[in-house]
mmCIF file of C-alpha atoms in Angstrom:
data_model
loop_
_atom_site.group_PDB
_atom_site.id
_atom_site.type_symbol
_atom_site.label_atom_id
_atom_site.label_comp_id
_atom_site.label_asym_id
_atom_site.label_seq_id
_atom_site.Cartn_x
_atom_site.Cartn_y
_atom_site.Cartn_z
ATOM 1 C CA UNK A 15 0.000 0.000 0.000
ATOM 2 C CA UNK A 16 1.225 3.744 -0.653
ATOM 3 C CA UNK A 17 1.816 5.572 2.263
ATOM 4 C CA UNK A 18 1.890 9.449 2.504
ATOM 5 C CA UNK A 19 2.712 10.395 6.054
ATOM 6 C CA UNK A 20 2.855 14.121 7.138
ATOM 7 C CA UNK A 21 4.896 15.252 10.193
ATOM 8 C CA UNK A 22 2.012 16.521 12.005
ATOM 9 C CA UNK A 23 -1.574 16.103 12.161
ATOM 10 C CA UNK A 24 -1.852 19.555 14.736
ATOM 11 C CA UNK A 25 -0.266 22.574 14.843
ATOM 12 C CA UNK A 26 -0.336 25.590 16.425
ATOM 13 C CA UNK A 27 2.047 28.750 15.689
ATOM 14 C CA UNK A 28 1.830 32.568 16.237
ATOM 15 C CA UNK A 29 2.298 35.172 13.696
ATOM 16 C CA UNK A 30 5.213 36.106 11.717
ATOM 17 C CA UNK A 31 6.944 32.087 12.430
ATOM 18 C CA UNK A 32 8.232 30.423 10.441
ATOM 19 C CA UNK A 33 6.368 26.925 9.591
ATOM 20 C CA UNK A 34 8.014 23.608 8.509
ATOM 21 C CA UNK A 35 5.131 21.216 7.314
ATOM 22 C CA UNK A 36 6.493 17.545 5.782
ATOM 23 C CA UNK A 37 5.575 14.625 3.804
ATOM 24 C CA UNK A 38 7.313 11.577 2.750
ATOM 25 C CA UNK A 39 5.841 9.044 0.108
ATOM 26 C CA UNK A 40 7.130 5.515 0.472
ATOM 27 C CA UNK A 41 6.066 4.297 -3.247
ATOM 28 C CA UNK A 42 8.923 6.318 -5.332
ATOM 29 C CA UNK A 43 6.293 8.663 -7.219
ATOM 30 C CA UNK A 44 7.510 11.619 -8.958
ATOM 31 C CA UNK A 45 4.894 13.739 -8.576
ATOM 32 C CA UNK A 46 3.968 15.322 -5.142
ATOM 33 C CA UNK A 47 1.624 18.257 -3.992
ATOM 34 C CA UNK A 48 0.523 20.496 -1.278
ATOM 35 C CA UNK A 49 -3.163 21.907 -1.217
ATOM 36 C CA UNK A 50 -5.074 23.830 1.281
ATOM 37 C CA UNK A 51 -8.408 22.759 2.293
ATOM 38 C CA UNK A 52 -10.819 25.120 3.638
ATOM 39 C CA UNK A 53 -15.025 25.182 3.875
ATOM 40 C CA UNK A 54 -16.949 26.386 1.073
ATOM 41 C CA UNK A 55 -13.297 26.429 -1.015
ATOM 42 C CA UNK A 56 -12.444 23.075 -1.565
ATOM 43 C CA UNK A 57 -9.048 21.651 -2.209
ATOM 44 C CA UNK A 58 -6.536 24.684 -3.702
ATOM 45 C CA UNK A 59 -3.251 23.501 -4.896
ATOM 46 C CA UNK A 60 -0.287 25.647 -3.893
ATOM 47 C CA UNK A 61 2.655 24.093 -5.248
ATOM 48 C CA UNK A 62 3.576 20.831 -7.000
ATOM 49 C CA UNK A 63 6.878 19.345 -7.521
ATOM 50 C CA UNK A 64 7.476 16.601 -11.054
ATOM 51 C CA UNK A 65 11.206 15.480 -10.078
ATOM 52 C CA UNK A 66 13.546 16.425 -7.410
ATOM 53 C CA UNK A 67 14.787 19.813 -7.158
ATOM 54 C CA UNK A 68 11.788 20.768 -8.831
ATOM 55 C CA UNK A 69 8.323 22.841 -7.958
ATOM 56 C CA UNK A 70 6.304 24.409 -9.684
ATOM 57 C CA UNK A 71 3.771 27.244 -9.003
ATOM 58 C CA UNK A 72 -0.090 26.362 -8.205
ATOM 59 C CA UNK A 73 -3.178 28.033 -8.241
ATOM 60 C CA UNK A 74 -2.653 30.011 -4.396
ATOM 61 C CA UNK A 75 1.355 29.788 -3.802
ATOM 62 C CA UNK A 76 1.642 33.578 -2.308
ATOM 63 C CA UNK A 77 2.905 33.128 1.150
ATOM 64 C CA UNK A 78 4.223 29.824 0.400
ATOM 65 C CA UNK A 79 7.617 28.182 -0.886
ATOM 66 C CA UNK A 80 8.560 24.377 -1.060
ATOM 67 C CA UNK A 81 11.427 22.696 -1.554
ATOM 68 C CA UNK A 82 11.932 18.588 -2.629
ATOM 69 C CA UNK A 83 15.851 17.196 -1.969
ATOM 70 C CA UNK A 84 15.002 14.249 -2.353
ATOM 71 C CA UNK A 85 12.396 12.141 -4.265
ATOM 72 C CA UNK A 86 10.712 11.287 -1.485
ATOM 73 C CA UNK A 87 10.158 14.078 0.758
ATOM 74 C CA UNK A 88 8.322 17.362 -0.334
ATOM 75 C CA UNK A 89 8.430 20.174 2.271
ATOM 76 C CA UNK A 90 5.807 23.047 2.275
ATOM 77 C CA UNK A 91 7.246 26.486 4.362
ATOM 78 C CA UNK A 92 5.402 29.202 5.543
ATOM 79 C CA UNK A 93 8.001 31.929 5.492
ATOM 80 C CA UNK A 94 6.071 34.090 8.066
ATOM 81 C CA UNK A 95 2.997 32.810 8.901
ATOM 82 C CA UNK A 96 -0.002 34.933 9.329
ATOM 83 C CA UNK A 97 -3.687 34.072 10.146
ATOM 84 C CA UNK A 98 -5.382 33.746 7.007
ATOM 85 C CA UNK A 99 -3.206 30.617 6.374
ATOM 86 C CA UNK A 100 -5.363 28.284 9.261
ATOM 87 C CA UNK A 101 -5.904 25.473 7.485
ATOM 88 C CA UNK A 102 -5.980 22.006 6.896
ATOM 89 C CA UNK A 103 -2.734 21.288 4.516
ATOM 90 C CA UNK A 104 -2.889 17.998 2.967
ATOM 91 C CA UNK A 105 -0.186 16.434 0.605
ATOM 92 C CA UNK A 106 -0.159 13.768 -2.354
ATOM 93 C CA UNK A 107 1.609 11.998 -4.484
ATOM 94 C CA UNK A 108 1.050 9.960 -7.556
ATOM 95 C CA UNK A 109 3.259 8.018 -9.715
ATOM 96 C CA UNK A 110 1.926 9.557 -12.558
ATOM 97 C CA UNK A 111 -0.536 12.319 -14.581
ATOM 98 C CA UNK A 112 -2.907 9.064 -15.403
ATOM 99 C CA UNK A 113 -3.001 7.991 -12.413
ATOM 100 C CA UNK A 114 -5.034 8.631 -8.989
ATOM 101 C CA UNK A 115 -3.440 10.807 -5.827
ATOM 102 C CA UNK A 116 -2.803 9.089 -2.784
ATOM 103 C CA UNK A 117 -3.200 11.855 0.197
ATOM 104 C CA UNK A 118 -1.594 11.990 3.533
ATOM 105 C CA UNK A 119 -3.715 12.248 6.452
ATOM 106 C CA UNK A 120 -3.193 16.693 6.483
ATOM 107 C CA UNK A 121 -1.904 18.675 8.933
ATOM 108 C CA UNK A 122 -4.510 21.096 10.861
ATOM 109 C CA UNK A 123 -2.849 24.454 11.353
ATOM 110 C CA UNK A 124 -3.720 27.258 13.888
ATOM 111 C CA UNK A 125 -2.169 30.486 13.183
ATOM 112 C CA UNK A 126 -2.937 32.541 16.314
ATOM 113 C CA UNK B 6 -11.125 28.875 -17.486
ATOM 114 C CA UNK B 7 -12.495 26.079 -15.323
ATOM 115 C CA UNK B 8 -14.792 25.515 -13.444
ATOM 116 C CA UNK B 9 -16.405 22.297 -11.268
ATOM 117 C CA UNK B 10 -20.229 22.393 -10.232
ATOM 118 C CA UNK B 11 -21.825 19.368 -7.450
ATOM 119 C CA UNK B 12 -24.245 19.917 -5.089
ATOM 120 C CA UNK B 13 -22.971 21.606 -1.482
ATOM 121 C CA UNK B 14 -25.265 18.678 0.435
ATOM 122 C CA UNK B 15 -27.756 15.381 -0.010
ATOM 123 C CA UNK B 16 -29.335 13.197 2.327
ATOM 124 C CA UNK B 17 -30.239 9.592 1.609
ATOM 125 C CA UNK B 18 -31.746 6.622 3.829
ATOM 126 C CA UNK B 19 -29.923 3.560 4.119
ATOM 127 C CA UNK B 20 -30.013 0.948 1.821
ATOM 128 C CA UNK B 21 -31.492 3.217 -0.996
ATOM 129 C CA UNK B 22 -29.345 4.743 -4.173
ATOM 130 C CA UNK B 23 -28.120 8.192 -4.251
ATOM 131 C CA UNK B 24 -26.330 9.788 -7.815
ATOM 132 C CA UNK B 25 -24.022 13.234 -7.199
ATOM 133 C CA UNK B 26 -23.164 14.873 -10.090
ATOM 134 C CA UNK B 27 -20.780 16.869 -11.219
ATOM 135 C CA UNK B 28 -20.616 19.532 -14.167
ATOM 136 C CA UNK B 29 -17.032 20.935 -15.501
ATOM 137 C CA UNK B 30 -15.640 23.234 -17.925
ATOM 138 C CA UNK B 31 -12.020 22.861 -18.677
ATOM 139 C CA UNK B 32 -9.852 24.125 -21.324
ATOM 140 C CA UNK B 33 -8.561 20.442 -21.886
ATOM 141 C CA UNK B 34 -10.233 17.842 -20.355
ATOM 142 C CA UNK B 35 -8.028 14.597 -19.353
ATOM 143 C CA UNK B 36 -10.036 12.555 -16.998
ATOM 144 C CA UNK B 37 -11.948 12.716 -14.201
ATOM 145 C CA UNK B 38 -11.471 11.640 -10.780
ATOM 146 C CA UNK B 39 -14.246 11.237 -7.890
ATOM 147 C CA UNK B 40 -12.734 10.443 -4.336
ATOM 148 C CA UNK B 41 -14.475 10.056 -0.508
ATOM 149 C CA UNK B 42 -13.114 12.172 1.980
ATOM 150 C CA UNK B 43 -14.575 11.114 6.039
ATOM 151 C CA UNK B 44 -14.275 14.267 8.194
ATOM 152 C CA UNK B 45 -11.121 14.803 9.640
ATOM 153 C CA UNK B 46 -9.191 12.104 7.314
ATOM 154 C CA UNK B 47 -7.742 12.250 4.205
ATOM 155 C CA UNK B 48 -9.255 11.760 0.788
ATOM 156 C CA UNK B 49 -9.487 8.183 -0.817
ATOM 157 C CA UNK B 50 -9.577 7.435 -4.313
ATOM 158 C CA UNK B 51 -12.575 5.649 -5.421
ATOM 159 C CA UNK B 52 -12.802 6.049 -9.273
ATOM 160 C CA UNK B 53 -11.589 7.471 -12.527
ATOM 161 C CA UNK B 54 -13.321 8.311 -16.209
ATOM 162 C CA UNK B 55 -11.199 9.088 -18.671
ATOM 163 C CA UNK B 56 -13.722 7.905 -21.412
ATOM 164 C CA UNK B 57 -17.465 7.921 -21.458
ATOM 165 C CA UNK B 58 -19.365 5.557 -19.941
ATOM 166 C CA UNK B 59 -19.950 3.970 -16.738
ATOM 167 C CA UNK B 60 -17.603 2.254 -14.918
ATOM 168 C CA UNK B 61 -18.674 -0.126 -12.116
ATOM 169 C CA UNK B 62 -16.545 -0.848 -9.166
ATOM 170 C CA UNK B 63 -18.752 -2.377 -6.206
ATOM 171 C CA UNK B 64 -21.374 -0.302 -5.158
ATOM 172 C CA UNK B 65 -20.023 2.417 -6.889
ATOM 173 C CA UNK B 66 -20.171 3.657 -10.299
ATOM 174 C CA UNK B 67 -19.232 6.202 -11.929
ATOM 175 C CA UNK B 68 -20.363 7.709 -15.078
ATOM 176 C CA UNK B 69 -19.024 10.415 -17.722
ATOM 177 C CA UNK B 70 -20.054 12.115 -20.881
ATOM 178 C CA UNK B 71 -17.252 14.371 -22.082
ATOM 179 C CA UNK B 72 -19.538 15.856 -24.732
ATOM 180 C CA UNK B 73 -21.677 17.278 -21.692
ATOM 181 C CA UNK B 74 -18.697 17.713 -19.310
ATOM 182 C CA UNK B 75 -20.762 15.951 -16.667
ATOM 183 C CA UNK B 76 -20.290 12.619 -14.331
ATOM 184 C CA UNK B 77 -22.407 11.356 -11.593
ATOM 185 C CA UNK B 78 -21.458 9.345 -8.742
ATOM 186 C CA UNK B 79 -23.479 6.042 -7.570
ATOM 187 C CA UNK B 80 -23.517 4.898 -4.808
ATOM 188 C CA UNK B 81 -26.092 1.916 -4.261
ATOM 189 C CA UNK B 82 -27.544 0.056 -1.083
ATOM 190 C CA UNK B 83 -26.301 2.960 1.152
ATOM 191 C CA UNK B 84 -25.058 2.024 4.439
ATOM 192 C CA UNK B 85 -24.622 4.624 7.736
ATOM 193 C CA UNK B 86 -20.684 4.557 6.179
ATOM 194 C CA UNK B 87 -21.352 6.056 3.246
ATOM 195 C CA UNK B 88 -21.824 9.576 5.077
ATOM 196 C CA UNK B 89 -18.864 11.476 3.601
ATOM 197 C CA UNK B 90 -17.544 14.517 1.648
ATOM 198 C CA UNK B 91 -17.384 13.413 -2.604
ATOM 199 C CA UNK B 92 -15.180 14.852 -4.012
ATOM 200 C CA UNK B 93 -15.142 15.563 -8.347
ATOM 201 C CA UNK B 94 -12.015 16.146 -9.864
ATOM 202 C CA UNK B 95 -10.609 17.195 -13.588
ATOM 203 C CA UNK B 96 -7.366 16.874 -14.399
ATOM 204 C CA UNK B 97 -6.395 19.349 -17.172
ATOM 205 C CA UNK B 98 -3.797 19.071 -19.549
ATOM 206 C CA UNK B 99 -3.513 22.498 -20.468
ATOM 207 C CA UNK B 100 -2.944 23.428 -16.837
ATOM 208 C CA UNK B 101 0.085 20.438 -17.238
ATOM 209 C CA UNK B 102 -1.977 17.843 -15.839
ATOM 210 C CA UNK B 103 -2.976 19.226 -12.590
ATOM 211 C CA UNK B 104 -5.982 17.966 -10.906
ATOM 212 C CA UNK B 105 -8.997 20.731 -10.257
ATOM 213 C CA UNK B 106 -11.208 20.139 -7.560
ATOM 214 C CA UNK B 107 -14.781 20.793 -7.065
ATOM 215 C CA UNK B 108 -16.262 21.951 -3.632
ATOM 216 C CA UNK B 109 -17.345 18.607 -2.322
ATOM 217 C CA UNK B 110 -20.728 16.931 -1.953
ATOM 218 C CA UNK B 111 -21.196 16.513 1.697
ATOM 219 C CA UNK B 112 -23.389 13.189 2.049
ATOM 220 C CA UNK B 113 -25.778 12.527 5.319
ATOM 221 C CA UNK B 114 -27.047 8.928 5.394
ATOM 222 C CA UNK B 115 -29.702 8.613 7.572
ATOM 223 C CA UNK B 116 -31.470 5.391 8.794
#
């Protein structure tokens, strides 16, 4: 079975830190992602990554940056975290455009 | 642009059939995805259309028409379960393959 684990599934920070959020994939995919999840919104991707070393831009990556070292571990930063990002973050990875995401169980966080 | 319509909420009673569907304008269309999402938990992948037709996987089935950019979800002889968020998604080729998501169906099974 894939796995897609994420380093925490709570987490609370004040304004202006800066956030680490994590995910490793144990199945070797290429592709990984990070959304946002939020009522009434949906799922918003905010960055995706195709190979190591690189990311590109999604659909609400202001506030954001990533970066992927390795194939198997995609890291989502907030570089100074501010209220309006509390939210569930949830990453995924698939082996392939034709073929389904497999999601990690998200991360819930609390900017206060 | 794009775009993904479902319904916000349904109720059903158990053991009966329920259909969601789902309406989508892309600029190029390359398959659509539905998955379950429990609150709290992470989404699950239950099926994918890439052509029309149904496919049948249990007691789901999905269905697309590209000419209509529309699917529906089926879920038959509900059980208490089946209460989740379903979730429609496009991937679009033009936007390099990235999936869209729709707002979620939140389903209430009731006995």
């Amino acid at each position: 079975d894939v796995k897609v684990t994420q380093s925490s599934r709570y987490l609370v920070k004040r304004t202006g830190e800066k956030v680490f959020l994590e995910c490793v994939q144990d199945m070797d995919h290429e592709n990984m992602f990070w959304y946002r999840q939020d009522p009434g919104l949906g799922l918003r991707l905010i960055y995706f990554s195709y190979d190591v070393k690189m990311k590109e831009k999604g659909d609400i990556p202001e506030g954001y940056s990533v970066s992927r070292e390795k194939k198997e571990r995609f890291s989502l930063i907030l570089e100074s975290a501010s209220t309006n990002q509390t939210s569930m973050y949830l990453c995924a990875s698939t082996q392939g455009t034709g073929y389904e995401q497999y999601f990690g169980p998200g991360t819930r966080l609390t900017v206060t | 642009g794009q775009n993904i319509d479902q319904p916000t909420e349904m109720t059903a009673t158990e053991g009966a059939i329920v259909q969601i569907n789902c309406t989508y304008q892309t600029s190029g269309f390359n398959g659509l995805f539905w998955y379950q999402q429990h609150a709290g938990e992470a989404p699950t992948f239950l099926s994918y259309n890439v052509l029309d037709g149904l496919e049948e996987k249990g007691r789901f089935s999905s269905f697309l028409s590209r000419s209509k950019g529309y699917s529906y979800l089926l879920l038959k002889e509900l059980q208490m379960k089946d209460s989740a968020s379903y979730l429609c998604a496009v991937r679009d080729w033009v936007q390099g393959g990235k999936l869209i998501f729709g707002q979620g169906t939140e389903l209430s099974v009731k006995p």
